[in-house]
XYZ file of C-alpha atoms in Angstrom:
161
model
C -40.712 -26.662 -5.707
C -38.295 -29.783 -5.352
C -35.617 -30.004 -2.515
C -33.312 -31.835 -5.584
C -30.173 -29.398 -5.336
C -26.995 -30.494 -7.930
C -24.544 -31.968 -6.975
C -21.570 -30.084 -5.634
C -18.736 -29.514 -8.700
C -15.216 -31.084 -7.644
C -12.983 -29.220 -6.485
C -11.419 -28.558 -8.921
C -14.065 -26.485 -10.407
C -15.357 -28.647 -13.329
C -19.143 -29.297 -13.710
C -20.404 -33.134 -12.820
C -20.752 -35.203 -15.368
C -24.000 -36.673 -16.991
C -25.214 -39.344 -15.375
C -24.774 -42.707 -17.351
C -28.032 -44.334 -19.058
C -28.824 -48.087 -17.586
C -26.500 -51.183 -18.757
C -28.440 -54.252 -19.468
C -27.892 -57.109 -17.293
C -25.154 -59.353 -18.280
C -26.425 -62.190 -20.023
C -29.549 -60.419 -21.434
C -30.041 -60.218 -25.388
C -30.483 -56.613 -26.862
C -32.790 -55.279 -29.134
C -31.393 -55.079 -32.823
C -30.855 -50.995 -33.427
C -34.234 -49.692 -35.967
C -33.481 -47.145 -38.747
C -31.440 -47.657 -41.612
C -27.604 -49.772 -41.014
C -24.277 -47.440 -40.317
C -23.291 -45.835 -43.327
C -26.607 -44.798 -44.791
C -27.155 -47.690 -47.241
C -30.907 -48.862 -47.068
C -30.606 -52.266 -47.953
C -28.171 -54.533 -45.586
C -25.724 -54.735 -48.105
C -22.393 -53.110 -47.868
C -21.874 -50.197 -50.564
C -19.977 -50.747 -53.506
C -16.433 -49.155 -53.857
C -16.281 -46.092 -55.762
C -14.748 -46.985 -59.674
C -12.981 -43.176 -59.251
C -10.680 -44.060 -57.838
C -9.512 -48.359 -57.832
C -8.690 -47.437 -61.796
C -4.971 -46.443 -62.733
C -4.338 -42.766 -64.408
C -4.149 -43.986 -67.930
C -7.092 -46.619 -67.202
C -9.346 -43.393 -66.303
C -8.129 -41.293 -68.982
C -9.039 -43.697 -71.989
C -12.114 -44.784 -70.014
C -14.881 -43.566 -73.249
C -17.510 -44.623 -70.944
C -16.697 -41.316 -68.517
C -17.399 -42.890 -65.256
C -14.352 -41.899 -63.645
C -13.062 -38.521 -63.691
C -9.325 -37.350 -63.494
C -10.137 -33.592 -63.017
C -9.343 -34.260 -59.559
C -6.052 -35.750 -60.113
C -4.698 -33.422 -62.202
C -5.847 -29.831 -60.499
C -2.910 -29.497 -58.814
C -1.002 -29.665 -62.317
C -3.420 -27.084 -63.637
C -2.876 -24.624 -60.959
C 0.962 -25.465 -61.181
C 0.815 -24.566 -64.682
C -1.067 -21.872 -64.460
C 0.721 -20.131 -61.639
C 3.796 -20.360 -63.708
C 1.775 -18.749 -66.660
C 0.991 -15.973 -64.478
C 4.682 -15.129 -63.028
C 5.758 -15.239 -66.563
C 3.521 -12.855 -67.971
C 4.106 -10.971 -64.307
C 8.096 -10.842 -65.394
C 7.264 -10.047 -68.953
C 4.799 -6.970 -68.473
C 7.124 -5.901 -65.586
C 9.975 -5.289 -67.657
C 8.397 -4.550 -70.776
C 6.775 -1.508 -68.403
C 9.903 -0.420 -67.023
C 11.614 -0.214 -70.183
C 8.857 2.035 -71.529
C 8.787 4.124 -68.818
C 12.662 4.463 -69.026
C 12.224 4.863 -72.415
C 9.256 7.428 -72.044
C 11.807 9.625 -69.920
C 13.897 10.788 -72.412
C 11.074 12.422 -74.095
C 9.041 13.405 -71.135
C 9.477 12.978 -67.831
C 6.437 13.187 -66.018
C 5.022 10.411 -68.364
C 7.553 8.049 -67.849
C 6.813 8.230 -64.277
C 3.377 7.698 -64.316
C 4.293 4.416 -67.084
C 6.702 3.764 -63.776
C 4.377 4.030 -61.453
C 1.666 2.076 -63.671
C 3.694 -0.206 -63.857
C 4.640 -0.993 -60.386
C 1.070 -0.611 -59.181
C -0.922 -1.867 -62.040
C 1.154 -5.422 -63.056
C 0.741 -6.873 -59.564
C -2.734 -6.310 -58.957
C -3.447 -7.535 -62.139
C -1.203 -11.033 -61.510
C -2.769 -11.022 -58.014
C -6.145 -11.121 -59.537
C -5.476 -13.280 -62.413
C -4.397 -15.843 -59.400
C -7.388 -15.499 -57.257
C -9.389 -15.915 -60.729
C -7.409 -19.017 -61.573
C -7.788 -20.243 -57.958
C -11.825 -19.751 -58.491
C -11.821 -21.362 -61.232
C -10.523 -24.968 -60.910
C -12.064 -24.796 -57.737
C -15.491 -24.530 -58.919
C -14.269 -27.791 -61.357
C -13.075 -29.594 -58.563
C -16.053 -28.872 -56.237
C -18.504 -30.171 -59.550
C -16.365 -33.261 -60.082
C -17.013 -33.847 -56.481
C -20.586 -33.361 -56.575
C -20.938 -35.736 -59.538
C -18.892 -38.696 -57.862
C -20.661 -38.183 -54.484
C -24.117 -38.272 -56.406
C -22.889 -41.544 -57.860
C -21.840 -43.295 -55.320
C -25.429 -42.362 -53.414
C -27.369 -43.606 -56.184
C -25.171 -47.028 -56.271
C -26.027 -47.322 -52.595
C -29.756 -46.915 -52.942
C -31.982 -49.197 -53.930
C -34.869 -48.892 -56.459
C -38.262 -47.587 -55.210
């Protein structure tokens, strides 16, 4: 067994800290760091900027070549659009359902409640879902697009075998 016992916390309760790891002398040279340089490149050059993003809008759109992709610039448009899409056809089937079901009454009036009740329950599940769906969706886009451009800009950054 040693007689080493740790050092005493401060008083305020906090733990000691770790003890430092040896400065070189001043004056003395260091070894250069081994392994690959900072940013994961293998060769000592620096990486070359992603194209997806130094080119304008219209320059990537009528870019026939298809190495930058705008998907990512215009999700949020898509899920703009599409959330509008949905609370329109949210409004329409809502009042298209009440005015059955009001309509349904004067005939019977058990059924127009339940085309009521249908209604109410039924249209915003449905618009909830169709969200969630859309949501999904241009996610799974976005996370591909992201995938391809990040698999570029590796391969740019390695060098051949």
């Amino acid at each position: 067994m040693s007689d080493q016992t740790p050092p005493p916390a401060d008083p305020a309760g906090h733990p000691p800290a770790p003890p430092r790891p040896p400065q070189p002398a001043p004056g003395a040279q260091t070894p250069p760091p081994s392994g690959p340089p900072a940013g994961g490149a293998q060769s000592g050059h620096a990486p070359k900027p992603s194209t997806s993003f130094g080119q304008g809008f219209f320059g990537a759109l009528f870019d026939i070549t298809f190495r930058t992709f705008i998907t990512r610039r215009l999700a949020t448009v898509f899920y703009v659009v599409g959330l509008v899409v949905i609370a329109i056809a949210f409004l329409g089937y809502l009042i298209a359902g009440l005015v059955a079901g009001f309509g349904a009454m004067r005939f019977d009036v058990a059924t127009g409640i339940l085309l009521l009740l249908g209604t109410l329950v039924l249209v915003p599940v449905l618009s909830f879902l169709a969200v969630i769906v859309l949501r999904f969706w241009i996610e799974a886009v976005v996370a591909l697009i992201a995938v391809a451009e990040n698999t570029g800009r590796t391969a740019e950054n390695t060098e051949s075998v």
